[in-house]
Amino acid sequence: MLPIHQLSIGDAFEGLTDKEKLYAHHMAKAAWSGTRIILRQVSPEANTIFDLIMELYRSCQQSFDGRWDDLARAYGVPVEEIKTFLDYAAVFLSNIGNFYGSGDQKFRPDMRQESLKAICQTSSRATSLFTSIAIPVFSSQPSSLGYQADETQSTYYPGTLSITQEEIAEVSQIMEDNGVLPENTRVEKVAEEESTVYKVLQASVEKASNDRTFHSPKLAGPVKIVQGDHCDELALICHSLERASRYAATSTQQVFLKQYQQSFQTGNLELYKESQKTWVKDIAPV
């Protein structure tokens, strides 16, 4: 089996003051709240695979007291295949997705599809989750991340309509001309009322009542800046950052945490840039 090493932080955590412990807790919670954003940007199936892994762990604990060998035997699956599933789960959670964080290559469970299907019978939710992702989990293609093609995929361009590299370049130029930074955006090409629309999905908690719209003769339709991408996760992050700021050690920390929140609330990346300038002024930022 894959070697798993525990990161021992107990002694270090206990060495903190109560105020420092609360600061570390809320900062860690803010970081973890962004997990589903990362999963969503890796592959269309990544969030569901994550849910499936969590559900199988929950069900195994509830029905078999955490004994995976017993779960395997209950559904006629070789114990060795359970071990390969646990390896897959560990690699998935380590990379936060089903593509390697270094190299962007896809990895798959080294087990039979029918074996994973069998152990998913442990709960109705696991069965439903497996059914929705059975094909992409075991498929060899797309094999890597990149511009959408037969062997590559990118969830930075979601939706059912394919978008060309020329269209992406033109949308990017429009964004640059109008001061929209690309780092917290995705582009979705959609059909609306017999017209093509290029939606620039901007990560933010807030959702504007009226989308900013731009036009180009090189495109088949308008470009709309649509706020609110990843809004649920960003709201959780902002909540944790606000809680963390109550236990900040310095006024500088309070300032950059406030700037983080404002950036995530509005989608304004200039505020995020300012937060980094503030951060490096803090005591021992590294």
PDB file of C-alpha atoms in Angstrom:
ATOM      1  CA  MET A   1       0.000   0.000   0.000  1.00  0.00           C
ATOM      2  CA  LEU A   2       0.941   3.631  -0.441  1.00  0.00           C
ATOM      3  CA  PRO A   3       2.941   4.885   2.575  1.00  0.00           C
ATOM      4  CA  ILE A   4       0.943   7.406   4.582  1.00  0.00           C
ATOM      5  CA  HIS A   5       2.794   9.759   6.923  1.00  0.00           C
ATOM      6  CA  GLN A   6       1.053  11.704   9.652  1.00  0.00           C
ATOM      7  CA  LEU A   7       1.956  15.358   9.956  1.00  0.00           C
ATOM      8  CA  SER A   8       2.473  15.754  13.687  1.00  0.00           C
ATOM      9  CA  ILE A   9       1.543  19.264  14.790  1.00  0.00           C
ATOM     10  CA  GLY A  10       0.213  18.566  18.289  1.00  0.00           C
ATOM     11  CA  ASP A  11       3.294  19.734  20.160  1.00  0.00           C
ATOM     12  CA  ALA A  12       3.648  22.866  18.043  1.00  0.00           C
ATOM     13  CA  PHE A  13      -0.060  23.700  18.394  1.00  0.00           C
ATOM     14  CA  GLU A  14       0.020  23.235  22.145  1.00  0.00           C
ATOM     15  CA  GLY A  15       2.928  25.653  22.271  1.00  0.00           C
ATOM     16  CA  LEU A  16       0.687  28.460  21.002  1.00  0.00           C
ATOM     17  CA  THR A  17      -1.282  30.833  23.178  1.00  0.00           C
ATOM     18  CA  ASP A  18      -5.088  30.507  23.175  1.00  0.00           C
ATOM     19  CA  LYS A  19      -5.296  33.555  20.916  1.00  0.00           C
ATOM     20  CA  GLU A  20      -2.776  32.077  18.474  1.00  0.00           C
ATOM     21  CA  LYS A  21      -4.623  28.753  18.454  1.00  0.00           C
ATOM     22  CA  LEU A  22      -7.875  30.462  17.485  1.00  0.00           C
ATOM     23  CA  TYR A  23      -6.106  32.456  14.770  1.00  0.00           C
ATOM     24  CA  ALA A  24      -4.524  29.287  13.347  1.00  0.00           C
ATOM     25  CA  HIS A  25      -7.846  27.428  13.537  1.00  0.00           C
ATOM     26  CA  HIS A  26      -9.845  29.993  11.606  1.00  0.00           C
ATOM     27  CA  MET A  27      -7.081  30.504   9.020  1.00  0.00           C
ATOM     28  CA  ALA A  28      -6.929  26.737   8.458  1.00  0.00           C
ATOM     29  CA  LYS A  29     -10.709  26.613   8.136  1.00  0.00           C
ATOM     30  CA  ALA A  30     -10.589  29.402   5.547  1.00  0.00           C
ATOM     31  CA  ALA A  31      -8.014  27.454   3.542  1.00  0.00           C
ATOM     32  CA  TRP A  32     -10.011  24.208   3.713  1.00  0.00           C
ATOM     33  CA  SER A  33     -13.183  26.022   2.613  1.00  0.00           C
ATOM     34  CA  GLY A  34     -11.526  26.646  -0.737  1.00  0.00           C
ATOM     35  CA  THR A  35     -11.111  22.928  -1.440  1.00  0.00           C
ATOM     36  CA  ARG A  36     -14.193  22.626  -3.619  1.00  0.00           C
ATOM     37  CA  ILE A  37     -13.062  25.574  -5.724  1.00  0.00           C
ATOM     38  CA  ILE A  38      -9.849  23.704  -6.494  1.00  0.00           C
ATOM     39  CA  LEU A  39     -11.755  20.491  -7.231  1.00  0.00           C
ATOM     40  CA  ARG A  40     -14.132  22.367  -9.544  1.00  0.00           C
ATOM     41  CA  GLN A  41     -11.173  23.756 -11.469  1.00  0.00           C
ATOM     42  CA  VAL A  42      -9.476  20.364 -11.859  1.00  0.00           C
ATOM     43  CA  SER A  43     -12.196  18.323 -13.551  1.00  0.00           C
ATOM     44  CA  PRO A  44     -16.000  18.165 -13.851  1.00  0.00           C
ATOM     45  CA  GLU A  45     -16.047  14.921 -11.849  1.00  0.00           C
ATOM     46  CA  ALA A  46     -13.595  15.866  -9.057  1.00  0.00           C
ATOM     47  CA  ASN A  47     -16.155  17.198  -6.570  1.00  0.00           C
ATOM     48  CA  THR A  48     -18.282  14.089  -6.933  1.00  0.00           C
ATOM     49  CA  ILE A  49     -15.263  11.791  -6.491  1.00  0.00           C
ATOM     50  CA  PHE A  50     -14.458  13.704  -3.304  1.00  0.00           C
ATOM     51  CA  ASP A  51     -18.032  13.210  -2.083  1.00  0.00           C
ATOM     52  CA  LEU A  52     -17.854   9.513  -2.926  1.00  0.00           C
ATOM     53  CA  ILE A  53     -14.618   9.024  -0.973  1.00  0.00           C
ATOM     54  CA  MET A  54     -16.102  10.820   2.031  1.00  0.00           C
ATOM     55  CA  GLU A  55     -19.316   8.805   1.810  1.00  0.00           C
ATOM     56  CA  LEU A  56     -17.491   5.479   1.627  1.00  0.00           C
ATOM     57  CA  TYR A  57     -15.383   6.423   4.641  1.00  0.00           C
ATOM     58  CA  ARG A  58     -18.503   7.476   6.560  1.00  0.00           C
ATOM     59  CA  SER A  59     -20.407   4.329   5.632  1.00  0.00           C
ATOM     60  CA  CYS A  60     -17.462   2.035   6.405  1.00  0.00           C
ATOM     61  CA  GLN A  61     -17.122   3.628   9.828  1.00  0.00           C
ATOM     62  CA  GLN A  62     -20.830   3.406  10.533  1.00  0.00           C
ATOM     63  CA  SER A  63     -21.471  -0.127   9.267  1.00  0.00           C
ATOM     64  CA  PHE A  64     -18.104  -1.837   9.752  1.00  0.00           C
ATOM     65  CA  ASP A  65     -16.425   0.185  12.527  1.00  0.00           C
ATOM     66  CA  GLY A  66     -13.890   1.388   9.980  1.00  0.00           C
ATOM     67  CA  ARG A  67     -12.762  -2.118   8.991  1.00  0.00           C
ATOM     68  CA  TRP A  68     -12.272  -1.934   5.234  1.00  0.00           C
ATOM     69  CA  ASP A  69     -11.468  -5.647   4.956  1.00  0.00           C
ATOM     70  CA  ASP A  70     -14.922  -6.437   6.354  1.00  0.00           C
ATOM     71  CA  LEU A  71     -16.520  -4.030   3.877  1.00  0.00           C
ATOM     72  CA  ALA A  72     -14.717  -5.800   1.037  1.00  0.00           C
ATOM     73  CA  ARG A  73     -15.822  -9.258   2.156  1.00  0.00           C
ATOM     74  CA  ALA A  74     -19.418  -8.120   2.640  1.00  0.00           C
ATOM     75  CA  TYR A  75     -19.652  -7.269  -1.059  1.00  0.00           C
ATOM     76  CA  GLY A  76     -17.412 -10.002  -2.452  1.00  0.00           C
ATOM     77  CA  VAL A  77     -14.506  -7.722  -3.338  1.00  0.00           C
ATOM     78  CA  PRO A  78     -10.896  -8.933  -2.930  1.00  0.00           C
ATOM     79  CA  VAL A  79      -9.161  -7.217  -0.040  1.00  0.00           C
ATOM     80  CA  GLU A  80      -6.295  -6.235  -2.352  1.00  0.00           C
ATOM     81  CA  GLU A  81      -8.691  -4.157  -4.422  1.00  0.00           C
ATOM     82  CA  ILE A  82      -9.865  -2.320  -1.324  1.00  0.00           C
ATOM     83  CA  LYS A  83      -6.229  -1.467  -0.648  1.00  0.00           C
ATOM     84  CA  THR A  84      -5.844  -0.063  -4.159  1.00  0.00           C
ATOM     85  CA  PHE A  85      -8.985   2.019  -3.626  1.00  0.00           C
ATOM     86  CA  LEU A  86      -7.526   3.435  -0.411  1.00  0.00           C
ATOM     87  CA  ASP A  87      -4.324   4.248  -2.313  1.00  0.00           C
ATOM     88  CA  TYR A  88      -6.404   6.049  -4.934  1.00  0.00           C
ATOM     89  CA  ALA A  89      -8.294   7.966  -2.233  1.00  0.00           C
ATOM     90  CA  ALA A  90      -5.024   9.019  -0.595  1.00  0.00           C
ATOM     91  CA  VAL A  91      -3.511  10.233  -3.867  1.00  0.00           C
ATOM     92  CA  PHE A  92      -6.750  12.023  -4.778  1.00  0.00           C
ATOM     93  CA  LEU A  93      -6.929  13.849  -1.444  1.00  0.00           C
ATOM     94  CA  SER A  94      -3.225  14.678  -1.570  1.00  0.00           C
ATOM     95  CA  ASN A  95      -3.582  16.267  -5.021  1.00  0.00           C
ATOM     96  CA  ILE A  96      -7.092  17.646  -4.409  1.00  0.00           C
ATOM     97  CA  GLY A  97      -8.352  16.138  -7.642  1.00  0.00           C
ATOM     98  CA  ASN A  98      -7.927  13.206  -9.997  1.00  0.00           C
ATOM     99  CA  PHE A  99      -5.017  14.793 -11.871  1.00  0.00           C
ATOM    100  CA  TYR A 100      -1.540  15.098 -10.400  1.00  0.00           C
ATOM    101  CA  GLY A 101      -0.784  18.571  -9.098  1.00  0.00           C
ATOM    102  CA  SER A 102       2.681  18.256 -10.612  1.00  0.00           C
ATOM    103  CA  GLY A 103       2.480  17.339 -14.294  1.00  0.00           C
ATOM    104  CA  ASP A 104      -1.311  17.538 -14.650  1.00  0.00           C
ATOM    105  CA  GLN A 105      -1.587  13.851 -15.635  1.00  0.00           C
ATOM    106  CA  LYS A 106      -4.726  11.889 -14.816  1.00  0.00           C
ATOM    107  CA  PHE A 107      -4.604   8.929 -12.426  1.00  0.00           C
ATOM    108  CA  ARG A 108      -7.241   6.208 -12.064  1.00  0.00           C
ATOM    109  CA  PRO A 109      -8.159   3.553  -9.491  1.00  0.00           C
ATOM    110  CA  ASP A 110      -6.082   0.401 -10.046  1.00  0.00           C
ATOM    111  CA  MET A 111      -9.106  -1.823  -9.549  1.00  0.00           C
ATOM    112  CA  ARG A 112     -12.001  -3.210 -11.528  1.00  0.00           C
ATOM    113  CA  GLN A 113     -14.931  -0.894 -12.097  1.00  0.00           C
ATOM    114  CA  GLU A 114     -17.350  -3.576 -10.895  1.00  0.00           C
ATOM    115  CA  SER A 115     -15.449  -3.852  -7.605  1.00  0.00           C
ATOM    116  CA  LEU A 116     -15.835  -0.153  -6.853  1.00  0.00           C
ATOM    117  CA  LYS A 117     -19.475  -0.390  -7.868  1.00  0.00           C
ATOM    118  CA  ALA A 118     -19.931  -3.316  -5.463  1.00  0.00           C
ATOM    119  CA  ILE A 119     -18.549  -1.578  -2.377  1.00  0.00           C
ATOM    120  CA  CYS A 120     -20.654   1.485  -3.205  1.00  0.00           C
ATOM    121  CA  GLN A 121     -23.693  -0.633  -2.381  1.00  0.00           C
ATOM    122  CA  THR A 122     -22.871   0.126   1.246  1.00  0.00           C
ATOM    123  CA  SER A 123     -25.174   3.167   0.980  1.00  0.00           C
ATOM    124  CA  SER A 124     -27.731   4.544  -1.454  1.00  0.00           C
ATOM    125  CA  ARG A 125     -25.811   7.830  -1.658  1.00  0.00           C
ATOM    126  CA  ALA A 126     -22.566   6.056  -2.544  1.00  0.00           C
ATOM    127  CA  THR A 127     -24.398   4.138  -5.261  1.00  0.00           C
ATOM    128  CA  SER A 128     -25.843   7.346  -6.703  1.00  0.00           C
ATOM    129  CA  LEU A 129     -22.488   9.146  -6.609  1.00  0.00           C
ATOM    130  CA  PHE A 130     -20.700   6.236  -8.272  1.00  0.00           C
ATOM    131  CA  THR A 131     -23.281   6.065 -11.057  1.00  0.00           C
ATOM    132  CA  SER A 132     -22.735   9.720 -11.927  1.00  0.00           C
ATOM    133  CA  ILE A 133     -18.935   9.470 -12.257  1.00  0.00           C
ATOM    134  CA  ALA A 134     -18.247   5.801 -13.136  1.00  0.00           C
ATOM    135  CA  ILE A 135     -17.224   6.570 -16.708  1.00  0.00           C
ATOM    136  CA  PRO A 136     -14.886   9.578 -16.211  1.00  0.00           C
ATOM    137  CA  VAL A 137     -13.178   8.041 -13.153  1.00  0.00           C
ATOM    138  CA  PHE A 138     -12.011   4.976 -15.092  1.00  0.00           C
ATOM    139  CA  SER A 139     -11.649   6.529 -18.544  1.00  0.00           C
ATOM    140  CA  SER A 140      -8.088   6.989 -19.765  1.00  0.00           C
ATOM    141  CA  GLN A 141      -9.087  10.142 -21.654  1.00  0.00           C
ATOM    142  CA  PRO A 142      -8.722  13.017 -21.222  1.00  0.00           C
ATOM    143  CA  SER A 143      -5.297  12.056 -19.916  1.00  0.00           C
ATOM    144  CA  SER A 144      -4.054  15.518 -18.945  1.00  0.00           C
ATOM    145  CA  LEU A 145      -5.095  19.097 -18.276  1.00  0.00           C
ATOM    146  CA  GLY A 146      -4.838  21.714 -20.990  1.00  0.00           C
ATOM    147  CA  TYR A 147      -6.834  23.409 -23.721  1.00  0.00           C
ATOM    148  CA  GLN A 148      -9.925  21.333 -24.456  1.00  0.00           C
ATOM    149  CA  ALA A 149      -9.130  18.549 -26.952  1.00  0.00           C
ATOM    150  CA  ASP A 150      -9.498  14.789 -27.353  1.00  0.00           C
ATOM    151  CA  GLU A 151      -6.743  14.016 -24.843  1.00  0.00           C
ATOM    152  CA  THR A 152      -6.884  17.125 -22.651  1.00  0.00           C
ATOM    153  CA  GLN A 153      -9.494  19.075 -20.748  1.00  0.00           C
ATOM    154  CA  SER A 154      -9.855  22.338 -18.874  1.00  0.00           C
ATOM    155  CA  THR A 155     -12.663  23.428 -16.574  1.00  0.00           C
ATOM    156  CA  TYR A 156     -11.496  27.000 -17.054  1.00  0.00           C
ATOM    157  CA  TYR A 157     -13.727  26.782 -20.129  1.00  0.00           C
ATOM    158  CA  PRO A 158     -16.860  25.023 -18.817  1.00  0.00           C
ATOM    159  CA  GLY A 159     -20.080  24.424 -20.693  1.00  0.00           C
ATOM    160  CA  THR A 160     -21.205  22.348 -23.635  1.00  0.00           C
ATOM    161  CA  LEU A 161     -20.180  24.700 -26.455  1.00  0.00           C
ATOM    162  CA  SER A 162     -16.568  24.418 -27.536  1.00  0.00           C
ATOM    163  CA  ILE A 163     -14.536  27.615 -27.564  1.00  0.00           C
ATOM    164  CA  THR A 164     -11.646  28.165 -29.956  1.00  0.00           C
ATOM    165  CA  GLN A 165      -8.230  29.474 -28.991  1.00  0.00           C
ATOM    166  CA  GLU A 166      -8.881  32.503 -31.209  1.00  0.00           C
ATOM    167  CA  GLU A 167     -12.077  33.257 -29.269  1.00  0.00           C
ATOM    168  CA  ILE A 168     -10.233  32.858 -25.967  1.00  0.00           C
ATOM    169  CA  ALA A 169      -7.549  35.272 -27.137  1.00  0.00           C
ATOM    170  CA  GLU A 170     -10.139  37.869 -28.161  1.00  0.00           C
ATOM    171  CA  VAL A 171     -12.074  37.557 -24.889  1.00  0.00           C
ATOM    172  CA  SER A 172      -8.783  37.910 -23.004  1.00  0.00           C
ATOM    173  CA  GLN A 173      -7.975  41.065 -24.976  1.00  0.00           C
ATOM    174  CA  ILE A 174     -11.377  42.551 -24.170  1.00  0.00           C
ATOM    175  CA  MET A 175     -10.836  41.775 -20.489  1.00  0.00           C
ATOM    176  CA  GLU A 176      -7.418  43.435 -20.553  1.00  0.00           C
ATOM    177  CA  ASP A 177      -8.753  46.509 -22.361  1.00  0.00           C
ATOM    178  CA  ASN A 178     -11.437  46.924 -19.716  1.00  0.00           C
ATOM    179  CA  GLY A 179      -9.333  46.280 -16.647  1.00  0.00           C
ATOM    180  CA  VAL A 180     -10.656  42.811 -15.842  1.00  0.00           C
ATOM    181  CA  LEU A 181      -7.816  40.675 -14.513  1.00  0.00           C
ATOM    182  CA  PRO A 182      -7.929  37.001 -15.561  1.00  0.00           C
ATOM    183  CA  GLU A 183      -6.603  35.231 -12.451  1.00  0.00           C
ATOM    184  CA  ASN A 184     -10.018  34.708 -10.808  1.00  0.00           C
ATOM    185  CA  THR A 185     -12.090  34.087 -13.930  1.00  0.00           C
ATOM    186  CA  ARG A 186     -13.318  31.302 -16.180  1.00  0.00           C
ATOM    187  CA  VAL A 187     -14.869  31.695 -19.643  1.00  0.00           C
ATOM    188  CA  GLU A 188     -18.059  29.896 -20.603  1.00  0.00           C
ATOM    189  CA  LYS A 189     -19.421  30.006 -24.148  1.00  0.00           C
ATOM    190  CA  VAL A 190     -23.187  29.537 -24.105  1.00  0.00           C
ATOM    191  CA  ALA A 191     -26.211  29.827 -26.373  1.00  0.00           C
ATOM    192  CA  GLU A 192     -28.865  32.252 -25.159  1.00  0.00           C
ATOM    193  CA  GLU A 193     -32.024  32.990 -27.141  1.00  0.00           C
ATOM    194  CA  GLU A 194     -30.475  31.947 -30.456  1.00  0.00           C
ATOM    195  CA  SER A 195     -27.384  34.035 -29.727  1.00  0.00           C
ATOM    196  CA  THR A 196     -23.871  33.170 -28.577  1.00  0.00           C
ATOM    197  CA  VAL A 197     -22.670  34.712 -25.320  1.00  0.00           C
ATOM    198  CA  TYR A 198     -19.191  34.579 -23.802  1.00  0.00           C
ATOM    199  CA  LYS A 199     -19.607  34.638 -20.046  1.00  0.00           C
ATOM    200  CA  VAL A 200     -16.562  35.641 -18.039  1.00  0.00           C
ATOM    201  CA  LEU A 201     -17.307  33.981 -14.702  1.00  0.00           C
ATOM    202  CA  GLN A 202     -15.650  36.083 -12.008  1.00  0.00           C
ATOM    203  CA  ALA A 203     -15.059  34.554  -8.577  1.00  0.00           C
ATOM    204  CA  SER A 204     -16.786  36.636  -5.891  1.00  0.00           C
ATOM    205  CA  VAL A 205     -19.392  36.480  -3.162  1.00  0.00           C
ATOM    206  CA  GLU A 206     -21.312  39.370  -4.638  1.00  0.00           C
ATOM    207  CA  LYS A 207     -23.468  39.074  -7.721  1.00  0.00           C
ATOM    208  CA  ALA A 208     -23.984  42.235  -9.757  1.00  0.00           C
ATOM    209  CA  SER A 209     -27.571  43.069 -10.683  1.00  0.00           C
ATOM    210  CA  ASN A 210     -26.451  44.058 -14.179  1.00  0.00           C
ATOM    211  CA  ASP A 211     -23.643  42.232 -15.981  1.00  0.00           C
ATOM    212  CA  ARG A 212     -21.027  44.425 -17.660  1.00  0.00           C
ATOM    213  CA  THR A 213     -21.220  43.730 -21.391  1.00  0.00           C
ATOM    214  CA  PHE A 214     -18.648  44.273 -24.143  1.00  0.00           C
ATOM    215  CA  HIS A 215     -18.679  43.641 -27.882  1.00  0.00           C
ATOM    216  CA  SER A 216     -16.175  42.700 -30.566  1.00  0.00           C
ATOM    217  CA  PRO A 217     -16.652  42.163 -34.318  1.00  0.00           C
ATOM    218  CA  LYS A 218     -14.315  39.168 -34.003  1.00  0.00           C
ATOM    219  CA  LEU A 219     -16.753  37.271 -31.782  1.00  0.00           C
ATOM    220  CA  ALA A 220     -20.125  35.662 -32.465  1.00  0.00           C
ATOM    221  CA  GLY A 221     -21.773  37.508 -29.591  1.00  0.00           C
ATOM    222  CA  PRO A 222     -21.261  39.755 -26.553  1.00  0.00           C
ATOM    223  CA  VAL A 223     -18.842  39.237 -23.669  1.00  0.00           C
ATOM    224  CA  LYS A 224     -20.528  39.453 -20.250  1.00  0.00           C
ATOM    225  CA  ILE A 225     -18.744  39.760 -16.907  1.00  0.00           C
ATOM    226  CA  VAL A 226     -20.788  37.562 -14.562  1.00  0.00           C
ATOM    227  CA  GLN A 227     -19.952  37.776 -10.877  1.00  0.00           C
ATOM    228  CA  GLY A 228     -20.604  35.083  -8.287  1.00  0.00           C
ATOM    229  CA  ASP A 229     -18.465  32.166  -9.464  1.00  0.00           C
ATOM    230  CA  HIS A 230     -17.596  29.978  -6.434  1.00  0.00           C
ATOM    231  CA  CYS A 231     -19.744  32.319  -4.300  1.00  0.00           C
ATOM    232  CA  ASP A 232     -20.735  29.745  -1.658  1.00  0.00           C
ATOM    233  CA  GLU A 233     -17.164  28.699  -0.921  1.00  0.00           C
ATOM    234  CA  LEU A 234     -15.894  32.281  -0.959  1.00  0.00           C
ATOM    235  CA  ALA A 235     -18.595  33.268   1.554  1.00  0.00           C
ATOM    236  CA  LEU A 236     -17.329  30.560   3.910  1.00  0.00           C
ATOM    237  CA  ILE A 237     -13.744  31.723   3.397  1.00  0.00           C
ATOM    238  CA  CYS A 238     -14.666  35.332   4.181  1.00  0.00           C
ATOM    239  CA  HIS A 239     -16.521  34.241   7.329  1.00  0.00           C
ATOM    240  CA  SER A 240     -13.452  32.359   8.594  1.00  0.00           C
ATOM    241  CA  LEU A 241     -11.124  35.238   7.704  1.00  0.00           C
ATOM    242  CA  GLU A 242     -13.320  37.629   9.660  1.00  0.00           C
ATOM    243  CA  ARG A 243     -13.194  35.304  12.659  1.00  0.00           C
ATOM    244  CA  ALA A 244      -9.416  34.956  12.308  1.00  0.00           C
ATOM    245  CA  SER A 245      -8.982  38.732  12.278  1.00  0.00           C
ATOM    246  CA  ARG A 246     -10.399  38.893  15.815  1.00  0.00           C
ATOM    247  CA  TYR A 247      -7.347  37.003  17.030  1.00  0.00           C
ATOM    248  CA  ALA A 248      -4.707  38.636  14.823  1.00  0.00           C
ATOM    249  CA  ALA A 249      -1.429  39.437  16.556  1.00  0.00           C
ATOM    250  CA  THR A 250      -0.889  42.782  14.824  1.00  0.00           C
ATOM    251  CA  SER A 251      -2.892  45.553  13.199  1.00  0.00           C
ATOM    252  CA  THR A 252      -1.092  44.727   9.929  1.00  0.00           C
ATOM    253  CA  GLN A 253      -2.575  41.234  10.003  1.00  0.00           C
ATOM    254  CA  GLN A 254      -6.027  42.710  10.519  1.00  0.00           C
ATOM    255  CA  VAL A 255      -5.533  44.985   7.527  1.00  0.00           C
ATOM    256  CA  PHE A 256      -4.476  42.297   5.055  1.00  0.00           C
ATOM    257  CA  LEU A 257      -7.220  39.942   6.255  1.00  0.00           C
ATOM    258  CA  LYS A 258      -9.733  42.719   5.625  1.00  0.00           C
ATOM    259  CA  GLN A 259      -8.268  43.250   2.156  1.00  0.00           C
ATOM    260  CA  TYR A 260      -8.553  39.504   1.473  1.00  0.00           C
ATOM    261  CA  GLN A 261     -12.209  39.622   2.434  1.00  0.00           C
ATOM    262  CA  GLN A 262     -12.954  42.665   0.312  1.00  0.00           C
ATOM    263  CA  SER A 263     -11.255  41.065  -2.691  1.00  0.00           C
ATOM    264  CA  PHE A 264     -13.142  37.795  -2.318  1.00  0.00           C
ATOM    265  CA  GLN A 265     -16.421  39.633  -1.717  1.00  0.00           C
ATOM    266  CA  THR A 266     -16.175  41.829  -4.799  1.00  0.00           C
ATOM    267  CA  GLY A 267     -13.872  39.898  -7.144  1.00  0.00           C
ATOM    268  CA  ASN A 268     -11.545  42.923  -7.261  1.00  0.00           C
ATOM    269  CA  LEU A 269      -8.018  41.565  -7.679  1.00  0.00           C
ATOM    270  CA  GLU A 270      -6.429  44.974  -7.192  1.00  0.00           C
ATOM    271  CA  LEU A 271      -7.466  44.652  -3.558  1.00  0.00           C
ATOM    272  CA  TYR A 272      -5.776  41.258  -3.428  1.00  0.00           C
ATOM    273  CA  LYS A 273      -2.581  42.772  -4.827  1.00  0.00           C
ATOM    274  CA  GLU A 274      -2.717  45.408  -2.108  1.00  0.00           C
ATOM    275  CA  SER A 275      -3.147  42.686   0.508  1.00  0.00           C
ATOM    276  CA  GLN A 276       0.117  41.104  -0.603  1.00  0.00           C
ATOM    277  CA  LYS A 277       1.919  44.419  -0.206  1.00  0.00           C
ATOM    278  CA  THR A 278       0.486  44.670   3.297  1.00  0.00           C
ATOM    279  CA  TRP A 279       1.342  41.051   4.117  1.00  0.00           C
ATOM    280  CA  VAL A 280       5.085  41.428   3.458  1.00  0.00           C
ATOM    281  CA  LYS A 281       5.187  44.279   5.975  1.00  0.00           C
ATOM    282  CA  ASP A 282       4.017  41.976   8.753  1.00  0.00           C
ATOM    283  CA  ILE A 283       6.365  40.418  11.305  1.00  0.00           C
ATOM    284  CA  ALA A 284       8.194  37.383   9.907  1.00  0.00           C
ATOM    285  CA  PRO A 285       5.673  36.864   7.041  1.00  0.00           C
ATOM    286  CA  VAL A 286       7.513  33.784   5.719  1.00  0.00           C
TER     287      VAL A 286
END
